[in-house]
PDB file of C-alpha atoms in Angstrom:
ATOM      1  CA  UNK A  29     -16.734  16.123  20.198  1.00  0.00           C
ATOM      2  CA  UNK A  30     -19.354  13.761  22.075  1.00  0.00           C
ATOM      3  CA  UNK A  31     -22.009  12.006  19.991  1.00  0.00           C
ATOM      4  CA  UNK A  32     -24.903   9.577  21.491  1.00  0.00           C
ATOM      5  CA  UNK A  33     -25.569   6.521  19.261  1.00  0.00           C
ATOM      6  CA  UNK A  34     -27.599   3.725  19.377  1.00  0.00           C
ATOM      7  CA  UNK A  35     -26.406  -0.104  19.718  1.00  0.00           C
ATOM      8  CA  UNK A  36     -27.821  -1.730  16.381  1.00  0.00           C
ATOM      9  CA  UNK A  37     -26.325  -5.357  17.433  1.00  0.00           C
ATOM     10  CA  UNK A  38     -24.557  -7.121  20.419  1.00  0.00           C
ATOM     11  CA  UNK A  39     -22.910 -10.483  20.045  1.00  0.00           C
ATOM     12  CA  UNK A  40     -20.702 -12.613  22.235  1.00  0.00           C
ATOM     13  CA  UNK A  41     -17.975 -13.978  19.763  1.00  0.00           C
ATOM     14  CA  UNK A  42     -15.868 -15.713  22.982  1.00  0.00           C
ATOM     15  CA  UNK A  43     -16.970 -16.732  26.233  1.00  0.00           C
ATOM     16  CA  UNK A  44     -15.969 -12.795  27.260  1.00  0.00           C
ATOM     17  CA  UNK A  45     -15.592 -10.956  24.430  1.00  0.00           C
ATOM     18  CA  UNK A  46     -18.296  -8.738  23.051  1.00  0.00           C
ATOM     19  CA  UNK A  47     -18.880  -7.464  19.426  1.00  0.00           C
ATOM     20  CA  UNK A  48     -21.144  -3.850  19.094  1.00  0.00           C
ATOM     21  CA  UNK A  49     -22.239  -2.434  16.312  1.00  0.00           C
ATOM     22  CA  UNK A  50     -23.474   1.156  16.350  1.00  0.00           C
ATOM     23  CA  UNK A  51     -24.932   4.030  14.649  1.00  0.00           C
ATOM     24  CA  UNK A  52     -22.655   5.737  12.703  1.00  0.00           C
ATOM     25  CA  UNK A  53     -23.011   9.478  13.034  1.00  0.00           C
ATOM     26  CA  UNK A  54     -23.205  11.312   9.363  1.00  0.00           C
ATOM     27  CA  UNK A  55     -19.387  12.701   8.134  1.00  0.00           C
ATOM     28  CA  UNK A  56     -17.714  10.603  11.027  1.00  0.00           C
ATOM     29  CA  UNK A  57     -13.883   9.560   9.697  1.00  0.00           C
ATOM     30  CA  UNK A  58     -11.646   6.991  11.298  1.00  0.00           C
ATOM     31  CA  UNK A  59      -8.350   4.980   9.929  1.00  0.00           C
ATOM     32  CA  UNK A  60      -7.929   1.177  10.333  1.00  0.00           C
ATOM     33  CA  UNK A  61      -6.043   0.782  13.748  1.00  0.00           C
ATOM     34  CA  UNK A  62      -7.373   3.649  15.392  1.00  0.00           C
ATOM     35  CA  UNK A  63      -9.262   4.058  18.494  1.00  0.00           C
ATOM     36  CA  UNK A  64     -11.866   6.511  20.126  1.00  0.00           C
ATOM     37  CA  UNK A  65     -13.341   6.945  24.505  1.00  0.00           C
ATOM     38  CA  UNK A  66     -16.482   5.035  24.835  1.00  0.00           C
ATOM     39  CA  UNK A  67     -19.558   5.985  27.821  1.00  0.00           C
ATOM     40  CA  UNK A  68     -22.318   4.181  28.194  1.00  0.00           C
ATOM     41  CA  UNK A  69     -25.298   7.223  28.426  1.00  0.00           C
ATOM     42  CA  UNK A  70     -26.734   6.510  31.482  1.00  0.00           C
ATOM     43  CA  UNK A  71     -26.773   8.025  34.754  1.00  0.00           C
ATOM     44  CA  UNK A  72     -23.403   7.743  36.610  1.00  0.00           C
ATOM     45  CA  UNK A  73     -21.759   6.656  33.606  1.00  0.00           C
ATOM     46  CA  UNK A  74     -21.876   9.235  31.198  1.00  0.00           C
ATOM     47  CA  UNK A  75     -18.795  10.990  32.620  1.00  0.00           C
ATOM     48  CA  UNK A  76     -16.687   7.491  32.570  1.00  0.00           C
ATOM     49  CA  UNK A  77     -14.727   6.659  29.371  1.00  0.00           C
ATOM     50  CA  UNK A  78     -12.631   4.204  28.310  1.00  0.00           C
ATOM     51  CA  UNK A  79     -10.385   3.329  24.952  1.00  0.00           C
ATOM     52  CA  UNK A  80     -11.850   1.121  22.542  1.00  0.00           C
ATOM     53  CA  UNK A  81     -10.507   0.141  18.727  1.00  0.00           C
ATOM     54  CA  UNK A  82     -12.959   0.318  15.953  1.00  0.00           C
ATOM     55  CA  UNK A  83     -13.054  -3.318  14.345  1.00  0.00           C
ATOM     56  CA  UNK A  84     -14.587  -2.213  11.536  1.00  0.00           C
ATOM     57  CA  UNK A  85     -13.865  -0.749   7.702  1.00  0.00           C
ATOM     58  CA  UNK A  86     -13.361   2.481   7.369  1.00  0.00           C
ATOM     59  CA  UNK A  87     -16.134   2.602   4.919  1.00  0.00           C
ATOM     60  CA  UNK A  88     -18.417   0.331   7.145  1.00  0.00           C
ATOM     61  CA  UNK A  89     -22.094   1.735   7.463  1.00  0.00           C
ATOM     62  CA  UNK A  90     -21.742   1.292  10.667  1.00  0.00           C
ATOM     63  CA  UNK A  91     -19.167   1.363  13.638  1.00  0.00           C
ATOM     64  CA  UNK A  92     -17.710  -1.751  15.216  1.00  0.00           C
ATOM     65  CA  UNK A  93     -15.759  -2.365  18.779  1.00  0.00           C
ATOM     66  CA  UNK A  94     -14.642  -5.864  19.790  1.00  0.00           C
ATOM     67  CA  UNK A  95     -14.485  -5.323  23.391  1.00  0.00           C
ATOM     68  CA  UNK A  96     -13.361  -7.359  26.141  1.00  0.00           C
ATOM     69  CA  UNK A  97     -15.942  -7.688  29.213  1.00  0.00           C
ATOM     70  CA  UNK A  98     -14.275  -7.664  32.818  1.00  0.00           C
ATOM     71  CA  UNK A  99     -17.100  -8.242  35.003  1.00  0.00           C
ATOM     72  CA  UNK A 100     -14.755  -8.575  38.051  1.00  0.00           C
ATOM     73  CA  UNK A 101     -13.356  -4.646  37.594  1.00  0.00           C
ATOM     74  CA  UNK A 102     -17.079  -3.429  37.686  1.00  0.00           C
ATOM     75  CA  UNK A 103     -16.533  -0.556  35.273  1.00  0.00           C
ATOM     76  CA  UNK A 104     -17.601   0.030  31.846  1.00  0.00           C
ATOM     77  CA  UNK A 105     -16.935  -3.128  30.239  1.00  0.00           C
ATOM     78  CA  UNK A 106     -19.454  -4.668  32.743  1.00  0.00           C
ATOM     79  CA  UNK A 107     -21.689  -2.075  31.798  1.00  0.00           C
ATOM     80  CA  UNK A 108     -21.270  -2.566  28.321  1.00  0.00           C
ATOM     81  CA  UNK A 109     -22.338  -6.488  28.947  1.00  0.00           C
ATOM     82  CA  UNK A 110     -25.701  -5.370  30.033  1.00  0.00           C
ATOM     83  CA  UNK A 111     -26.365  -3.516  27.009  1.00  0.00           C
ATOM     84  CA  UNK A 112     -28.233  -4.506  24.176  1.00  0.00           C
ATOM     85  CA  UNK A 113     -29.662  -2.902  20.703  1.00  0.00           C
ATOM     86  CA  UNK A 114     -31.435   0.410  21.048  1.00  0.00           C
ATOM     87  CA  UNK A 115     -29.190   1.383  24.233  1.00  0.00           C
ATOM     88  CA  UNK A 116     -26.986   4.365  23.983  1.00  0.00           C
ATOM     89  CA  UNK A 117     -23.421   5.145  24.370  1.00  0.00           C
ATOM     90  CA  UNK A 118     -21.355   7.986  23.905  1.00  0.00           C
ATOM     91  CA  UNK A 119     -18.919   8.165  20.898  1.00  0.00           C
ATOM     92  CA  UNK A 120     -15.335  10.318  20.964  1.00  0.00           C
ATOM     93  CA  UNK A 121     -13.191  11.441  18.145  1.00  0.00           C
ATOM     94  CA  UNK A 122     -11.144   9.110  17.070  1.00  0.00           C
ATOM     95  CA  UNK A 123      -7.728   8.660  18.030  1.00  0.00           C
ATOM     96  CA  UNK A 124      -4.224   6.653  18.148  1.00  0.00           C
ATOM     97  CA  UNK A 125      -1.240   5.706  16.050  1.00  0.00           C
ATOM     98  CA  UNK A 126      -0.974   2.106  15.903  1.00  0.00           C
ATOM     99  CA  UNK A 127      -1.414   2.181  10.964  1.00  0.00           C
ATOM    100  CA  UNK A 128      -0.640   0.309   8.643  1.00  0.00           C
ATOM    101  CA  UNK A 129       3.173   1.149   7.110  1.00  0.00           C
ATOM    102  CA  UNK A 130       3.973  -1.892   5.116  1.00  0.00           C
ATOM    103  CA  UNK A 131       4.717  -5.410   5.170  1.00  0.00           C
ATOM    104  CA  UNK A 132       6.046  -7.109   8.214  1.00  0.00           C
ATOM    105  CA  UNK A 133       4.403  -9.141  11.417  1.00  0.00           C
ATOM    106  CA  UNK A 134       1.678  -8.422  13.590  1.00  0.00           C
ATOM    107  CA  UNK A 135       2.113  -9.145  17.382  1.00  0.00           C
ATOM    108  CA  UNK A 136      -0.731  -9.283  18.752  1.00  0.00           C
ATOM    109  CA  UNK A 137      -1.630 -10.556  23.139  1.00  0.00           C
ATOM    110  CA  UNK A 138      -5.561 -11.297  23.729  1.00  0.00           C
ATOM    111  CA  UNK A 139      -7.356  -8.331  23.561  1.00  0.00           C
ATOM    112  CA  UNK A 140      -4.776  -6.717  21.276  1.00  0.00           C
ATOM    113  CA  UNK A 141      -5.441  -7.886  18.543  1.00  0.00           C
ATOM    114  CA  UNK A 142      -8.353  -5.250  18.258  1.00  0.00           C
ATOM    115  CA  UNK A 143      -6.641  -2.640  16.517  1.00  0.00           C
ATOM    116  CA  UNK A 144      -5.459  -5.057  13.774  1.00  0.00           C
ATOM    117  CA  UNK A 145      -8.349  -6.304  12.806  1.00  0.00           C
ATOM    118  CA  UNK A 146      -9.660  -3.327  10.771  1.00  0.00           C
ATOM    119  CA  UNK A 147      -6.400  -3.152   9.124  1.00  0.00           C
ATOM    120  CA  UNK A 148      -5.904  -6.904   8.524  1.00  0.00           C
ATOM    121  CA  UNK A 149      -9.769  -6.159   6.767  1.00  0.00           C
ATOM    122  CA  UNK A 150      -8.507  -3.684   4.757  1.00  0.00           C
ATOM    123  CA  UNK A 151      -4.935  -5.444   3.649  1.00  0.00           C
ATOM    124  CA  UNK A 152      -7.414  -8.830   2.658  1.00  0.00           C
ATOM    125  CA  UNK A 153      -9.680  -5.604   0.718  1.00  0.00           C
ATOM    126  CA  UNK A 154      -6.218  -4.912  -1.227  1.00  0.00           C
ATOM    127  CA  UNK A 155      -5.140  -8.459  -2.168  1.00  0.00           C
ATOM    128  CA  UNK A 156      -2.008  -7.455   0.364  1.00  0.00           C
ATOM    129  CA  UNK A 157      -2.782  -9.509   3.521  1.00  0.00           C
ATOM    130  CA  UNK A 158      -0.665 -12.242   2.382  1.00  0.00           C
ATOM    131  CA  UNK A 159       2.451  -9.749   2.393  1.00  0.00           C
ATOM    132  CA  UNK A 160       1.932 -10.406   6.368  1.00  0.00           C
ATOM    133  CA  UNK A 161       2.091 -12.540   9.262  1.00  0.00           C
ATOM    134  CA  UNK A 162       0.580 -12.942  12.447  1.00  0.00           C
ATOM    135  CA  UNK A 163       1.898 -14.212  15.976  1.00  0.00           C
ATOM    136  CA  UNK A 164      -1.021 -14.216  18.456  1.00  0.00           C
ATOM    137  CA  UNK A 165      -1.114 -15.305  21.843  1.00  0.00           C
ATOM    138  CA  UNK A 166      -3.546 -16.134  24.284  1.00  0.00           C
ATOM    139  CA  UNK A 167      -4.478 -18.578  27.395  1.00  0.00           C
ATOM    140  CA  UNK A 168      -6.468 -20.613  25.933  1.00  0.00           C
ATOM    141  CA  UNK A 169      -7.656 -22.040  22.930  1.00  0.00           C
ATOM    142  CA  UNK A 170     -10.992 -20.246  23.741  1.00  0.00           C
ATOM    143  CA  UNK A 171      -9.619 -17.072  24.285  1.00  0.00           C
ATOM    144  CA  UNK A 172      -8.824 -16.652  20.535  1.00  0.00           C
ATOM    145  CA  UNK A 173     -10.953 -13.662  19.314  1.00  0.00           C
ATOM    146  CA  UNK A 174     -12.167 -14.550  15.464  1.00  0.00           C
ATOM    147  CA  UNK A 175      -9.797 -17.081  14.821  1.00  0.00           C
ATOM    148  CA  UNK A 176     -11.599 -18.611  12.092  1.00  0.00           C
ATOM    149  CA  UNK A 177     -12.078 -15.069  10.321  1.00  0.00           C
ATOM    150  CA  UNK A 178      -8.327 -14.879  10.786  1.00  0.00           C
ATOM    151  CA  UNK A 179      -7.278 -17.917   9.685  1.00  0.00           C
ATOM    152  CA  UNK A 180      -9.164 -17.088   6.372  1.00  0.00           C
ATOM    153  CA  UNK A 181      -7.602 -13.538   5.893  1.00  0.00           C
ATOM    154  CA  UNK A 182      -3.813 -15.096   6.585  1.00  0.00           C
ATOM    155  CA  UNK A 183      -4.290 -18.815   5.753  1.00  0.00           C
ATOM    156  CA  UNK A 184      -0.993 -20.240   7.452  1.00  0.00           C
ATOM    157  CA  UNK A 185       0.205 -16.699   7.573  1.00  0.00           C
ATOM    158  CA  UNK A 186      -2.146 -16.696  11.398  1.00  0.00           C
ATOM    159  CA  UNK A 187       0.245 -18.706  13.766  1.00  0.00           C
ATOM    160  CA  UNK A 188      -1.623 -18.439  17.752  1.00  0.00           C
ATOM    161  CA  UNK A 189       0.285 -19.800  20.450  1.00  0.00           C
ATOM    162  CA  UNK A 190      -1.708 -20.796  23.637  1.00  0.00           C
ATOM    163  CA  UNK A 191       0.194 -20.512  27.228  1.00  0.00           C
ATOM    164  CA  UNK A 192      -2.186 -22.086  29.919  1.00  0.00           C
ATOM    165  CA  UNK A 193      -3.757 -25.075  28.537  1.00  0.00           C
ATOM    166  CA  UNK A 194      -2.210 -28.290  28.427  1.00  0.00           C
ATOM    167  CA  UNK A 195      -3.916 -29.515  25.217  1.00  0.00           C
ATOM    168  CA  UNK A 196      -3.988 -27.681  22.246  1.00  0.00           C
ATOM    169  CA  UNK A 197      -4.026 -27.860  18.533  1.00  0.00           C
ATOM    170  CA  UNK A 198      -2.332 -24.523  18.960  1.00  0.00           C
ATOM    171  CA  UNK A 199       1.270 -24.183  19.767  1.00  0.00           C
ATOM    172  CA  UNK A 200       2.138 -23.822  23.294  1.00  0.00           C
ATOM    173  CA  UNK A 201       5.127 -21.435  23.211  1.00  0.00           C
ATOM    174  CA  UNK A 202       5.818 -18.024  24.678  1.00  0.00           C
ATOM    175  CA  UNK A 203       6.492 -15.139  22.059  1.00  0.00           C
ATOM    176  CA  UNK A 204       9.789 -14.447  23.771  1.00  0.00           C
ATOM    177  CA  UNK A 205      13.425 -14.495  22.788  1.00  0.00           C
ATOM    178  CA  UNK A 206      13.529 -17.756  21.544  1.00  0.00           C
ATOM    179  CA  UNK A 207      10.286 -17.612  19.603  1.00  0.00           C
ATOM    180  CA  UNK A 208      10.983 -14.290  18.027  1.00  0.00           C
ATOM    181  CA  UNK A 209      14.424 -15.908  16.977  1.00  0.00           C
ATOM    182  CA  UNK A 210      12.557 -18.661  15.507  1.00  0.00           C
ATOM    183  CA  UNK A 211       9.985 -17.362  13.756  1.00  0.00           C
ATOM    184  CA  UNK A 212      11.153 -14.099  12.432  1.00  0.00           C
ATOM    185  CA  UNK A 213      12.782 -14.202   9.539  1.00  0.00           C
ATOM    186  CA  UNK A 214      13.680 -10.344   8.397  1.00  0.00           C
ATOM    187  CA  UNK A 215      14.286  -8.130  10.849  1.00  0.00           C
ATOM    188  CA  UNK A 216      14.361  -5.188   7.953  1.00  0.00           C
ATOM    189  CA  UNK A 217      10.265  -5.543   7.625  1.00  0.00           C
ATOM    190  CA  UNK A 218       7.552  -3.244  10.240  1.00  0.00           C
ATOM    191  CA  UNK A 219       6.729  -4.946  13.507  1.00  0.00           C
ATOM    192  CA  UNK A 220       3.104  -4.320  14.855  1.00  0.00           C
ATOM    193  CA  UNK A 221       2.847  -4.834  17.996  1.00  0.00           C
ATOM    194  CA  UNK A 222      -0.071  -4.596  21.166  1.00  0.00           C
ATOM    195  CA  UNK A 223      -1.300  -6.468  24.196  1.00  0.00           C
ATOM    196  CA  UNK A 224      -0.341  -5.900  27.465  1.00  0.00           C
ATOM    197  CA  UNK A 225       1.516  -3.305  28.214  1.00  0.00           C
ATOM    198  CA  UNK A 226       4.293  -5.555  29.917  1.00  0.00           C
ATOM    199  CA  UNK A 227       4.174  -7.301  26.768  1.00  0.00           C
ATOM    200  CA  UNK A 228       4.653  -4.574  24.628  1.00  0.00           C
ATOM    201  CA  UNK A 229       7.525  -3.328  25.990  1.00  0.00           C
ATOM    202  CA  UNK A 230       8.863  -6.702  26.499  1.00  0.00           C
ATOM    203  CA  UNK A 231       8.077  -7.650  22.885  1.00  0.00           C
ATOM    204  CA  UNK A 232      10.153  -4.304  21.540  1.00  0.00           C
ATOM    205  CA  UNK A 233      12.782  -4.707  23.464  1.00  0.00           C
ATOM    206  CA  UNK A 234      13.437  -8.243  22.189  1.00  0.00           C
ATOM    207  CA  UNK A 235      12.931  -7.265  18.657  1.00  0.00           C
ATOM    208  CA  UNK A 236      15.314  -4.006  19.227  1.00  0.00           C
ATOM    209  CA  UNK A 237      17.897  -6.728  20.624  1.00  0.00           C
ATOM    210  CA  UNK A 238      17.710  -9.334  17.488  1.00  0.00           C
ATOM    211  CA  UNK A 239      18.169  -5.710  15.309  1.00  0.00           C
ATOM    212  CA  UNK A 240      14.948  -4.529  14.341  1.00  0.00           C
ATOM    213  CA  UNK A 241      15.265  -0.626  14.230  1.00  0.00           C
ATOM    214  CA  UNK A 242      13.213   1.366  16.242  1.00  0.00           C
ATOM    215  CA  UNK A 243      11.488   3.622  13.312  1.00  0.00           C
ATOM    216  CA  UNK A 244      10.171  -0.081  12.375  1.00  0.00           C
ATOM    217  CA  UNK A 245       8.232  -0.857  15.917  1.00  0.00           C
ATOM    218  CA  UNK A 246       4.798   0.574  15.424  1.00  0.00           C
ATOM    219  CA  UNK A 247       2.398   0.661  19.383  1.00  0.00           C
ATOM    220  CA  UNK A 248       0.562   2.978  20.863  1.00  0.00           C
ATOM    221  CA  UNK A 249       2.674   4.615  22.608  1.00  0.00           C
TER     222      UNK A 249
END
């Protein structure tokens, strides 16, 4: 079902990543970590849709995305740049099965740490966040979406590594083999796990090798 809403606020909270908030339409129902098609209602647009992750509470008055902008791929994320409050976009139902099933690490590459956010909201809601930890990796230091909101939800339980950037107060390590090894110590908890698809499937099949069990690896799939 397609519903136009307004944009009630638009804030950069990175050099290029954007934070909406929008109507929410009466009786609407979506779970921490799921995601719905987004249009920008405008002509030659309206038909083009892409995935986005609500950022928000489930009980939020409102509905939240934390969307990258990719100027250079001149589709809807550009669009979505150039919008501001009291623009419209078009809302989907919502959609995905990336939930929260218990304690364990969240694996998160740039942009995908989206879907965890609402659930890493709702864990801090529950007194439970600090059953959980956090590997997140991105370029730079900059690149780090709501680090600081992070860092308070997790405390030292938020560990980002940085990859391109030869100063950092971040750790400069890959997650690969030898960082999973590191870091993870039971294998017997849930793995969360988005970014790049490349990553993702790298990611699971380095946890699958080190004996995580496959019932625990929870991506959209």
């Amino acid at each position: 079902m397609k519903r136009i809403v307004k944009i009630l606020s638009a804030q950069y909270v990175t050099h290029n990543v954007r934070q909406f908030r929008l109507e929410r339409p009466e009786g609407f129902i979506f779970k921490p970590g799921q995601a719905t098609e987004l249009s920008v209602n405008k002509p030659g647009w309206s038909g083009r849709h892409n995935p986005f992750t609500f950022t928000c509470l489930s009980d939020s008055p409102y509905l939240e995305f934390t969307i990258k902008i990719y100027p250079e791929r001149h589709g809807i994320t550009e669009q979505l740049s150039m919008l501001d409050a009291g623009d419209e976009v078009i809302l989907r139902d919502p959609w995905g099965c990336i939930e929260y099933k218990g304690p364990g690490y969240f694996i998160a590459g740039g942009a995908g740490i989206t879907p965890f956010l609402a659930i890493l909201r709702q864990l801090q809601r529950e007194g439970l966040a600090n059953q959980n930890k956090l590997f997140y990796t991105n370029k730079t230091d900059d690149d780090i979406i709501l680090a600081g909101e992070l860092k308070q939800i997790l405390g030292d339980n938020a560990h980002f590594t940085i990859t391109r950037q030869k100063e950092s107060i971040h750790d400069q390590r890959r997650i690969d083999a030898n960082f999973l090894k590191t870091e993870i110590k039971d294998f017997s908890k849930h793995f969360y796990v988005c970014g790049p698809d490349p990553m993702i499937a790298s990611v699971n099949e380095i946890l699958a090798s080190l004996g995580a069990k496959a019932e625990l690896l929870v991506f959209e799939k």
